[in-house]
Coordinates of C-alpha atoms in Angstrom, one line a residue:
Chain Y
M1 CA 186.3 165.8 30.8
S2 CA 184.6 162.8 29.2
K3 CA 183.6 159.3 30.1
T4 CA 182.6 156.4 27.8
Y5 CA 181.0 153.2 29.0
E6 CA 181.1 149.9 27.2
Y7 CA 177.9 147.8 26.9
H8 CA 176.3 145.1 24.8
K9 CA 173.1 144.9 22.9
K10 CA 171.0 141.8 22.9
Q11 CA 168.1 141.1 20.5
P12 CA 165.1 139.5 22.3
G13 CA 164.8 135.7 22.5
L14 CA 166.6 132.6 23.4
W15 CA 168.5 132.1 20.2
A16 CA 169.9 135.6 20.4
S17 CA 171.1 134.8 23.9
A18 CA 172.9 131.7 22.7
K19 CA 174.5 133.7 19.9
G20 CA 175.6 136.2 22.4
L21 CA 177.8 133.5 24.0
F22 CA 180.1 133.6 21.1
H23 CA 179.7 137.0 19.5
R24 CA 178.7 140.2 21.1
E25 CA 178.3 143.5 19.6
K26 CA 180.3 145.9 21.6
L27 CA 178.8 149.4 21.9
F28 CA 180.0 152.5 23.6
K29 CA 177.9 155.0 25.4
K30 CA 179.3 158.4 25.9
A31 CA 177.9 159.3 29.3
V32 CA 179.8 162.5 29.5
R33 CA 181.1 164.1 26.3
E34 CA 182.8 167.3 27.0
I35 CA 182.1 169.0 30.3
N36 CA 184.0 172.1 31.3
F37 CA 183.3 174.2 34.3
E38 CA 184.9 175.9 37.3
I39 CA 183.4 176.2 40.7
N40 CA 184.6 178.6 43.3
E41 CA 185.0 178.1 47.0
G42 CA 181.8 178.3 49.0
E43 CA 179.6 178.1 46.0
L44 CA 176.4 176.0 46.0
V45 CA 176.0 174.7 42.4
G46 CA 173.2 172.6 41.1
F47 CA 173.5 170.0 38.4
L48 CA 170.3 169.7 36.6
G49 CA 169.4 167.2 33.9
P50 CA 167.1 164.4 32.9
N51 CA 167.9 160.8 33.9
G52 CA 171.0 159.5 32.1
A53 CA 172.3 162.9 31.3
G54 CA 175.6 162.3 33.0
K55 CA 175.2 164.2 36.3
T56 CA 176.0 161.3 38.5
T57 CA 178.9 160.2 36.3
T58 CA 180.4 163.6 36.5
L59 CA 180.1 163.6 40.3
K60 CA 181.7 160.1 40.4
M61 CA 184.6 161.3 38.4
L62 CA 185.0 164.3 40.7
S63 CA 185.1 162.1 43.7
G64 CA 187.6 159.7 42.2
I65 CA 185.4 156.7 41.9
L66 CA 185.6 156.6 38.1
Y67 CA 188.5 157.4 35.8
P68 CA 187.5 159.7 33.0
T69 CA 188.1 158.4 29.4
S70 CA 189.8 161.7 28.7
G71 CA 190.3 165.1 30.1
E72 CA 191.3 166.3 33.6
A73 CA 189.8 167.7 36.7
I74 CA 191.3 169.5 39.6
V75 CA 189.5 169.7 42.9
L76 CA 191.2 171.5 45.8
G77 CA 194.4 171.2 43.8
Y78 CA 194.2 167.4 43.5
T79 CA 193.3 165.1 40.7
P80 CA 190.4 163.1 42.1
W81 CA 191.0 159.7 40.5
K82 CA 194.5 159.5 42.1
R83 CA 192.6 159.1 45.3
E84 CA 195.1 160.7 47.5
P85 CA 194.1 160.5 51.2
A86 CA 194.9 164.2 51.6
Y87 CA 192.1 164.9 49.1
Q88 CA 189.8 162.3 50.4
K89 CA 189.9 163.8 53.9
Q90 CA 188.6 167.1 52.5
F91 CA 185.5 166.1 50.6
A92 CA 182.5 163.9 51.1
L93 CA 180.0 162.3 48.8
V94 CA 176.4 161.5 49.7
M95 CA 174.4 159.4 47.4
G96 CA 170.7 159.4 47.9
Q97 CA 170.3 155.8 46.6
K98 CA 173.4 154.3 48.3
N99 CA 174.3 154.1 51.9
Q100 CA 177.6 154.2 53.6
L101 CA 176.2 153.4 57.0
W102 CA 176.5 149.9 58.4
W103 CA 173.0 148.6 57.6
D104 CA 172.6 146.2 60.6
L105 CA 174.1 148.5 63.3
P106 CA 173.0 151.8 64.8
A107 CA 174.2 154.8 62.9
M108 CA 176.4 155.8 65.8
E109 CA 178.8 152.8 65.1
S110 CA 179.3 154.1 61.6
F111 CA 180.0 157.6 62.9
I112 CA 182.7 156.3 65.3
L113 CA 184.3 154.3 62.5
N114 CA 184.3 157.4 60.3
K115 CA 186.0 159.3 63.1
E116 CA 188.9 156.9 62.9
I117 CA 189.0 156.7 59.1
Y118 CA 189.1 160.5 58.7
E119 CA 191.3 160.9 61.8
V120 CA 189.0 163.4 63.5
S121 CA 190.1 164.3 67.0
D122 CA 187.9 163.5 70.0
K123 CA 187.2 167.1 70.6
D124 CA 186.2 167.9 67.0
F125 CA 184.1 164.7 66.8
T126 CA 182.1 165.6 69.9
K127 CA 181.6 169.1 68.8
N128 CA 180.7 168.4 65.1
L129 CA 178.4 165.5 66.1
E130 CA 176.5 167.6 68.6
E131 CA 176.1 170.4 66.1
L132 CA 174.9 168.1 63.3
V133 CA 172.6 166.1 65.5
D134 CA 171.1 169.3 66.9
L135 CA 170.6 170.8 63.5
L136 CA 169.0 167.7 62.1
D137 CA 167.1 166.8 65.3
I138 CA 168.0 163.2 65.3
K139 CA 169.1 162.6 68.9
D140 CA 166.6 159.8 69.4
I141 CA 167.5 157.7 66.5
L142 CA 171.3 157.4 66.9
D143 CA 171.0 154.1 68.7
I144 CA 168.6 152.4 66.4
Q145 CA 169.6 149.9 63.7
V146 CA 170.0 151.8 60.4
R147 CA 167.7 149.4 58.6
K148 CA 164.9 150.2 61.0
L149 CA 165.0 153.9 60.1
S150 CA 162.8 155.6 57.7
L151 CA 164.3 156.9 54.5
G152 CA 164.3 160.4 55.7
Q153 CA 165.9 159.6 59.0
R154 CA 168.5 157.5 57.2
M155 CA 169.3 160.3 54.9
K156 CA 169.9 162.6 57.9
C157 CA 172.3 160.1 59.3
E158 CA 174.0 159.8 56.0
L159 CA 174.6 163.5 56.0
V160 CA 176.0 163.4 59.5
A161 CA 178.4 160.6 58.6
A162 CA 179.6 162.6 55.6
L163 CA 180.1 165.8 57.4
L164 CA 181.8 164.7 60.6
H165 CA 185.2 165.5 59.2
K166 CA 184.1 168.9 58.1
P167 CA 184.7 168.5 54.4
K168 CA 185.6 171.5 52.3
V169 CA 183.7 170.1 49.3
L170 CA 180.5 168.2 49.4
F171 CA 179.0 166.3 46.5
L172 CA 175.3 165.5 47.0
D173 CA 173.8 163.1 44.5
E174 CA 170.0 163.2 44.6
P175 CA 170.0 163.7 48.4
T176 CA 166.2 164.1 48.5
I177 CA 165.2 161.3 46.2
G178 CA 162.3 159.3 47.4
L179 CA 161.6 161.5 50.4
D180 CA 158.2 163.0 51.2
V181 CA 157.8 166.7 50.9
V182 CA 158.3 167.4 54.6
A183 CA 161.5 165.4 54.7
Q184 CA 162.7 167.0 51.4
K185 CA 162.2 170.4 52.9
N186 CA 164.1 169.4 56.1
I187 CA 167.1 168.2 54.2
R188 CA 167.0 171.2 51.9
D189 CA 166.9 173.6 54.9
F190 CA 169.7 171.8 56.4
I191 CA 171.9 172.0 53.3
K192 CA 171.2 175.7 53.0
Q193 CA 172.1 176.5 56.5
Y194 CA 175.1 174.3 56.5
N195 CA 176.5 175.9 53.4
Q196 CA 175.9 179.4 54.9
T197 CA 177.5 178.7 58.2
N198 CA 180.4 176.6 57.1
K199 CA 181.2 178.0 53.7
T200 CA 181.4 174.5 52.3
T201 CA 181.5 174.2 48.5
I202 CA 178.5 172.1 47.5
I203 CA 177.6 170.5 44.2
L204 CA 174.2 169.0 44.2
T205 CA 172.4 167.0 41.6
S206 CA 168.7 166.6 41.6
H207 CA 165.8 166.3 39.4
Y208 CA 163.6 168.0 41.9
M209 CA 163.2 171.6 40.7
E210 CA 162.5 172.7 44.3
D211 CA 165.9 171.6 45.5
V212 CA 167.7 173.6 42.9
K213 CA 165.4 176.6 43.1
E214 CA 165.7 176.8 46.8
L215 CA 169.4 176.1 47.2
C216 CA 171.4 177.1 44.2
K217 CA 172.2 180.5 42.8
R218 CA 174.1 178.9 39.9
V219 CA 172.9 175.9 37.9
I220 CA 174.7 173.8 35.3
I221 CA 172.3 172.0 33.0
I222 CA 173.7 168.7 31.7
E223 CA 172.1 167.1 28.8
E224 CA 173.3 164.1 26.8
G225 CA 176.6 164.5 28.5
K226 CA 177.1 168.1 27.6
I227 CA 176.7 171.3 29.4
G228 CA 173.6 173.1 28.1
Y229 CA 173.6 176.0 30.4
D230 CA 175.9 177.3 33.1
G231 CA 175.0 180.4 35.0
D232 CA 172.6 182.2 37.2
I233 CA 169.3 180.6 37.9
A234 CA 167.6 184.0 37.3
S235 CA 169.2 184.5 33.9
L236 CA 168.3 181.0 32.9
I237 CA 164.7 182.1 33.0
E238 CA 165.4 185.2 31.1
K239 CA 167.3 183.3 28.4
Y240 CA 165.0 180.4 27.9
A241 CA 161.7 182.1 28.7
P242 CA 161.4 185.2 26.5
Y243 CA 158.0 186.0 28.0
K244 CA 156.4 186.8 31.3
V245 CA 153.2 185.6 32.8
L246 CA 150.2 187.8 33.5
K247 CA 147.8 186.4 36.1
I248 CA 144.6 188.3 35.9
T249 CA 141.4 187.9 38.0
F250 CA 138.1 189.3 36.9
E251 CA 135.0 190.4 38.9
G252 CA 131.5 189.3 38.3
D253 CA 130.9 187.0 35.3
G254 CA 134.4 187.4 34.0
V255 CA 135.3 187.8 30.4
K256 CA 135.2 185.9 27.1
K257 CA 138.2 184.3 25.6
A258 CA 138.0 186.4 22.5
D259 CA 138.2 189.7 24.5
I260 CA 141.4 188.9 26.1
E261 CA 143.3 187.1 23.3
K262 CA 144.5 190.3 21.7
Y263 CA 146.7 191.1 24.8
G264 CA 148.7 187.9 24.6
E265 CA 148.8 184.1 24.3
V266 CA 146.1 182.6 26.6
Y267 CA 147.8 179.9 28.6
K268 CA 145.0 179.0 31.1
F269 CA 141.5 180.1 30.8
L270 CA 138.7 180.3 33.3
P271 CA 136.2 183.2 32.9
N272 CA 137.3 184.7 36.2
S273 CA 141.0 183.8 36.2
I274 CA 143.2 184.0 33.2
T275 CA 146.9 183.4 32.7
L276 CA 148.5 185.1 29.7
R277 CA 152.0 184.8 28.2
V278 CA 153.3 188.0 27.0
P279 CA 156.7 188.7 25.5
R280 CA 159.1 190.0 28.2
E281 CA 159.4 193.6 26.9
K282 CA 155.7 194.0 26.3
A283 CA 154.5 192.7 29.7
R284 CA 154.2 196.1 31.2
D285 CA 152.3 197.6 28.3
A286 CA 150.0 194.7 28.2
A287 CA 149.2 195.0 31.9
R288 CA 148.6 198.8 31.5
N289 CA 146.3 198.2 28.5
I290 CA 144.3 195.6 30.3
L291 CA 143.8 197.8 33.3
S292 CA 142.7 200.7 31.1
S293 CA 140.3 198.6 29.1
D294 CA 136.7 198.2 30.1
L295 CA 137.2 194.6 31.3
P296 CA 136.1 194.0 34.9
V297 CA 139.7 193.6 36.3
D298 CA 139.9 192.7 39.9
D299 CA 143.7 192.0 40.2
I300 CA 146.7 191.7 38.0
L301 CA 150.0 190.1 38.6
I302 CA 153.2 190.1 36.5
D303 CA 155.3 187.1 37.2
E304 CA 158.2 185.1 35.9
V305 CA 157.6 181.7 34.3
E306 CA 158.1 178.9 36.7
I307 CA 161.6 177.6 36.5
S308 CA 160.3 174.1 36.3
D309 CA 158.5 175.0 33.2
V310 CA 161.6 176.4 31.7
V311 CA 163.6 173.3 32.5
R312 CA 160.9 171.1 31.2
K313 CA 160.9 173.0 28.0
I314 CA 164.7 172.7 27.7
F315 CA 164.6 169.0 28.4
S316 CA 161.8 168.3 26.0
N317 CA 163.4 170.4 23.3
N318 CA 166.4 168.1 23.5
K319 CA 168.7 170.3 21.7
L320 CA 170.0 173.3 23.5
E321 CA 171.5 176.3 21.7
K322 CA 174.6 177.5 23.5
Chain A
M1 CA 195.5 153.5 62.6
I2 CA 195.1 150.2 64.4
K3 CA 192.0 151.6 66.1
K4 CA 190.3 152.0 62.8
Y5 CA 190.6 148.3 62.0
W6 CA 189.7 147.4 65.6
I7 CA 186.4 149.3 65.1
I8 CA 185.8 147.7 61.7
A9 CA 186.3 144.3 63.3
S10 CA 184.1 145.1 66.2
N11 CA 181.3 146.3 63.9
E12 CA 181.5 143.2 61.9
V13 CA 181.3 140.9 64.9
Q14 CA 178.3 143.0 66.2
R15 CA 176.8 142.6 62.8
Q16 CA 177.2 138.9 62.8
F17 CA 175.5 138.7 66.2
T18 CA 172.4 140.3 64.7
Y19 CA 172.0 137.1 62.6
R20 CA 171.8 134.5 65.3
V21 CA 170.2 131.9 63.1
N22 CA 173.0 132.2 60.6
I23 CA 175.5 131.4 63.3
V24 CA 173.8 128.2 64.2
A25 CA 173.4 127.3 60.5
F26 CA 177.2 127.3 60.1
A27 CA 177.4 124.4 62.5
F28 CA 175.4 122.0 60.3
G29 CA 177.3 122.3 57.0
N30 CA 180.7 121.9 58.6
I31 CA 180.0 118.4 60.0
A32 CA 178.3 116.8 57.0
E33 CA 181.5 116.6 54.9
L34 CA 183.4 114.9 57.7
V35 CA 180.8 112.3 58.3
A36 CA 180.8 111.3 54.6
L37 CA 184.6 111.0 54.5
T38 CA 185.0 109.0 57.6
V39 CA 182.3 106.6 56.6
I40 CA 183.9 106.0 53.2
W41 CA 187.4 105.3 54.6
S42 CA 186.1 103.1 57.4
I43 CA 184.5 100.9 54.7
V44 CA 187.6 100.9 52.5
Y45 CA 189.9 99.8 55.4
R46 CA 187.7 96.8 56.2
S47 CA 189.4 94.8 53.5
I48 CA 192.8 96.4 53.4
D49 CA 195.5 97.2 56.0
T50 CA 197.5 100.1 54.6
I51 CA 197.1 102.4 51.6
Q52 CA 200.2 104.1 50.4
G53 CA 201.7 103.8 53.8
Y54 CA 198.6 105.1 55.6
T55 CA 197.1 102.7 58.3
A56 CA 193.4 102.9 59.0
N57 CA 194.0 105.1 62.0
E58 CA 196.4 107.4 60.2
M59 CA 193.8 107.8 57.5
I60 CA 191.0 108.7 59.9
T61 CA 193.4 111.1 61.7
Y62 CA 194.3 112.6 58.3
V63 CA 190.7 113.1 57.3
V64 CA 189.7 114.5 60.7
F65 CA 192.5 117.0 60.9
A66 CA 192.3 118.0 57.2
W67 CA 188.7 118.7 57.9
F68 CA 189.5 120.6 61.1
F69 CA 192.3 122.7 59.4
S70 CA 190.2 123.5 56.4
F71 CA 187.3 124.8 58.5
L72 CA 189.7 126.8 60.7
T73 CA 191.0 128.6 57.6
T74 CA 188.1 129.0 55.3
T75 CA 186.7 132.4 54.4
Y76 CA 183.2 131.1 54.0
A77 CA 182.8 132.3 50.4
F78 CA 184.0 135.9 51.1
E79 CA 184.5 136.4 47.4
Q80 CA 180.7 136.8 47.1
N81 CA 180.9 139.8 49.4
I82 CA 183.5 141.5 47.3
A83 CA 181.6 140.7 44.1
R84 CA 178.5 142.2 45.6
D85 CA 180.4 145.4 46.5
I86 CA 181.5 145.7 42.9
H87 CA 178.3 144.7 41.2
Q88 CA 176.0 146.7 43.4
G89 CA 178.2 149.7 43.5
T90 CA 178.6 149.6 47.3
L91 CA 182.3 149.9 46.6
S92 CA 181.8 153.5 45.6
A93 CA 181.1 154.7 49.2
L94 CA 184.2 152.8 50.4
L95 CA 186.4 154.2 47.6
V96 CA 185.9 157.8 48.4
K97 CA 187.2 157.4 52.0
P98 CA 190.9 157.7 52.9
Q99 CA 191.3 154.0 53.5
S100 CA 192.5 151.0 51.6
Y101 CA 189.7 148.8 50.4
T102 CA 191.8 145.7 50.4
R103 CA 192.7 146.2 54.1
Y104 CA 189.1 147.1 54.9
V105 CA 187.8 143.8 53.4
A106 CA 190.6 141.8 54.9
T107 CA 189.5 143.1 58.3
V108 CA 185.8 142.4 57.6
A109 CA 186.5 138.9 56.3
T110 CA 188.6 138.0 59.3
S111 CA 186.2 139.3 61.9
R112 CA 183.3 137.8 60.0
I113 CA 184.6 134.2 60.6
L114 CA 185.4 134.7 64.3
I115 CA 182.1 133.4 65.5
A116 CA 182.2 130.5 63.0
L117 CA 185.7 129.8 64.3
G118 CA 184.3 129.4 67.8
I119 CA 181.7 126.9 66.5
V120 CA 184.4 124.9 64.7
L121 CA 186.4 124.6 67.8
I122 CA 183.5 123.3 69.8
Q123 CA 182.6 120.9 67.0
A124 CA 186.1 119.7 66.7
S125 CA 186.4 118.9 70.4
L126 CA 183.2 116.8 70.0
V127 CA 184.7 115.1 66.9
F128 CA 188.0 114.4 68.7
L129 CA 186.1 112.9 71.6
F130 CA 184.0 110.7 69.3
F131 CA 187.0 109.3 67.4
Q132 CA 189.3 109.3 70.4
D133 CA 190.1 105.6 70.0
R134 CA 191.1 105.9 66.3
L135 CA 192.9 109.3 66.3
I136 CA 196.6 109.6 66.7
F137 CA 197.5 112.4 69.1
S138 CA 201.1 113.5 68.7
L139 CA 202.0 117.0 69.6
D140 CA 204.8 118.9 71.2
L141 CA 205.2 122.6 71.7
P142 CA 207.4 123.4 68.7
K143 CA 205.1 121.4 66.5
I144 CA 202.1 123.3 67.9
L145 CA 203.7 126.6 67.2
L146 CA 204.7 125.7 63.7
L147 CA 201.2 124.4 63.0
I148 CA 199.7 127.6 64.2
C149 CA 202.0 129.6 62.0
M150 CA 201.2 127.4 59.0
L151 CA 197.4 127.6 59.6
V152 CA 197.6 131.4 59.9
A153 CA 199.4 131.5 56.6
T154 CA 196.8 129.1 55.1
Y155 CA 194.1 131.5 56.1
V156 CA 195.9 134.4 54.6
I157 CA 196.3 132.5 51.3
N158 CA 192.7 131.6 51.3
L159 CA 191.7 135.2 52.1
F160 CA 193.9 136.5 49.3
L161 CA 192.5 134.0 46.8
S162 CA 189.0 135.0 47.9
I163 CA 189.8 138.7 47.3
L164 CA 191.3 137.9 43.9
I165 CA 188.3 135.8 42.8
G166 CA 186.0 138.6 44.1
F167 CA 187.9 141.1 41.9
I168 CA 187.0 139.1 38.8
A169 CA 183.6 140.8 39.3
F170 CA 185.2 143.9 37.8
W171 CA 185.2 142.1 34.4
T172 CA 182.2 139.8 34.6
N173 CA 178.7 140.1 35.9
E174 CA 178.8 136.7 37.6
I175 CA 181.6 135.0 39.5
H176 CA 179.7 131.9 40.7
G177 CA 181.0 129.6 37.9
I178 CA 184.6 130.6 38.5
Y179 CA 184.3 130.4 42.2
Y180 CA 182.7 127.0 42.1
S181 CA 185.3 125.4 39.8
L182 CA 188.2 126.9 41.8
K183 CA 186.7 125.8 45.1
V184 CA 186.5 122.2 43.9
F185 CA 189.9 122.3 42.4
S186 CA 191.5 123.8 45.4
K187 CA 189.9 121.4 47.8
F188 CA 191.1 118.5 45.7
M189 CA 194.6 119.8 45.3
S190 CA 195.0 120.8 48.9
G191 CA 194.3 117.3 50.1
T192 CA 191.2 118.2 52.1
F193 CA 189.4 115.0 51.1
F194 CA 192.3 112.6 51.1
P195 CA 196.1 112.7 51.1
I196 CA 197.3 113.9 47.7
A197 CA 200.0 111.2 47.9
L198 CA 197.2 108.9 46.6
L199 CA 197.1 110.8 43.4
P200 CA 198.9 109.7 40.2
A201 CA 202.5 111.0 40.1
L202 CA 201.8 113.7 37.6
F203 CA 199.1 115.3 39.7
L204 CA 201.3 115.1 42.7
K205 CA 204.1 116.9 40.9
A206 CA 201.7 119.5 39.5
S207 CA 200.2 120.1 43.0
Y208 CA 203.5 121.5 44.2
F209 CA 203.3 124.4 41.7
F210 CA 200.1 125.6 43.3
P211 CA 199.8 127.0 46.8
F212 CA 197.1 124.5 47.7
A213 CA 199.2 121.5 48.8
Y214 CA 200.9 123.7 51.4
T215 CA 197.7 124.9 52.9
I216 CA 196.3 121.6 54.2
Y217 CA 198.3 118.6 53.1
I218 CA 201.7 119.6 54.4
P219 CA 200.3 120.8 57.8
V220 CA 198.5 117.4 58.3
Q221 CA 201.6 115.5 57.2
L222 CA 203.5 117.4 59.8
Y223 CA 200.9 116.6 62.4
L224 CA 201.1 112.9 61.5
G225 CA 204.9 113.0 61.7
K226 CA 205.1 111.9 58.0
I227 CA 207.4 114.9 57.3
S228 CA 210.1 116.3 59.6
F229 CA 210.0 119.5 61.5
V230 CA 212.5 121.1 59.1
E231 CA 210.4 120.0 56.1
G232 CA 207.5 121.6 57.9
L233 CA 209.5 124.9 58.1
W234 CA 210.1 124.7 54.4
G235 CA 206.4 124.3 53.8
L236 CA 205.8 127.4 55.9
A237 CA 208.4 129.3 53.9
I238 CA 206.7 128.4 50.6
E239 CA 203.4 129.5 52.0
L240 CA 204.9 132.8 52.9
L241 CA 206.3 133.1 49.4
W242 CA 202.8 132.5 48.0
I243 CA 201.4 135.1 50.3
L244 CA 203.9 137.6 48.8
I245 CA 203.1 136.5 45.2
L246 CA 199.3 136.7 45.8
Y247 CA 199.7 140.1 47.4
G248 CA 201.5 141.4 44.4
I249 CA 198.8 140.0 42.1
I250 CA 196.1 141.6 44.2
K251 CA 197.7 145.0 43.8
I252 CA 198.0 144.7 40.1
V253 CA 194.5 143.3 39.6
W254 CA 193.0 145.9 41.9
R255 CA 194.6 148.7 39.9
S256 CA 193.4 147.6 36.5
G257 CA 190.0 146.5 37.9
L258 CA 189.4 150.0 39.2
R259 CA 189.8 151.3 35.7
K260 CA 187.0 149.0 34.6
Y261 CA 184.8 149.8 37.5
E262 CA 181.6 151.5 36.5
S263 CA 180.0 152.1 39.9
V264 CA 176.6 150.9 38.6
G265 CA 173.4 150.9 40.5
I266 CA 172.9 154.7 40.2

């Protein structure tokens, strides 16, 4: 699947603007180049990538908002951009920076409208609404104008509006953007629980590492419109971080940098607490050697590199080997 | 199905009520135009008895009713709402739902003007009262029914035009220029300011190739008794034809517009 946008360049200044009235340089941006993937029912997959990588564009094509420039996609057996009601009734899209709720009215009015649009029966509506409201703990805010709600409260209402018709597939585009840590965690916990109890297939984009780390077993890294990595979050670390981290604490006055350097690359240094990077296969030996040396070791911990470090490295390296 | 549109309509009316100041603000703009027109014609008729077959009272009646009909059938620049949906990407959230965007906006647009409609009716009664000595009142039941049908058709034409102009936003970043020009052109060609019979013959002929003359001019002519009931029926038929044509154009433009849609704003 690929998508190309058309845009214009303008040199700075008034004269350039005037020239632009008559002649404009047409440019094309390939937002999504070649993206190929398959997602199974009930999976919770994370799209990761820097701004402008093509995550949102991909989601928009999958939800039928955009036509791809080339290629095809099949979701639940439908081609999304044909926008067949039978497909539309089975998925939902939540965009963290857009809202579907009626801004000037309480969220409840939007829920009632969605009930009609998605043709949800009275019984299911009452049941689903109760369940969601309970889970998100938003009973008190249903009758307040949406624009008076905080961002976190609004996001919860957005989720309710999107889930009332029990979609089989849920696209979440930056659902935690702009939220404080507590609100982020609430939304995250909710998504996790919802995915487990309802077996909904969820694709999530985010540039918050926490979201992806907590929620997704599988990640797809999109970069410059291409897939850089598609697989287990655990093997992502193995593949892109060929070393482990040793966190060692020392007793008394600690150690000198020179004494510890031979065991591995010193990443963080304080006399009493040192972080070393050691090649994956040598991690165990290094730990054993440090313990059996005469350094005043208090504690030693072998750990994986933080996933955010791995991703940061991937993003800053720009080019990904396949 | 019907219930869906009923809820959209009720939401929109509720929404309008949250902007109470806006409702009152409608009332001022409406009347200013009429004052200007009646003043001008009153001055003109001081030195002349009839213009193109219109007596002074007929002209005032024409102007008052053209004003009344045009404010009964305006969409109050609904094209701006559509352009906003497209430019700000709010269209995206509406597109993913199993609903027709065109029907959705038609419902919103229609319920949006309900309150303004109430205000126009109150204003109009005051205007009729004020001009009662100079206005010609000539109505019977068939004429009332025909006029209502014509005005409903006029509203639908205006609504469809608004939707079409709004859709231009798929291709350009700004529709104000086009909107403004077309507004002035349509007000002129529809005879909102004065009977188009006063125009040079060429304009008059040209005006019959656009829908505008049928939206205001013909209904007012019917009211004044300057055309027969049967001619009025013909006018209505042509309006219906235009509705069909515009509906077809909307379908085509919508389809190709969507292919251009970029869903911007994240």
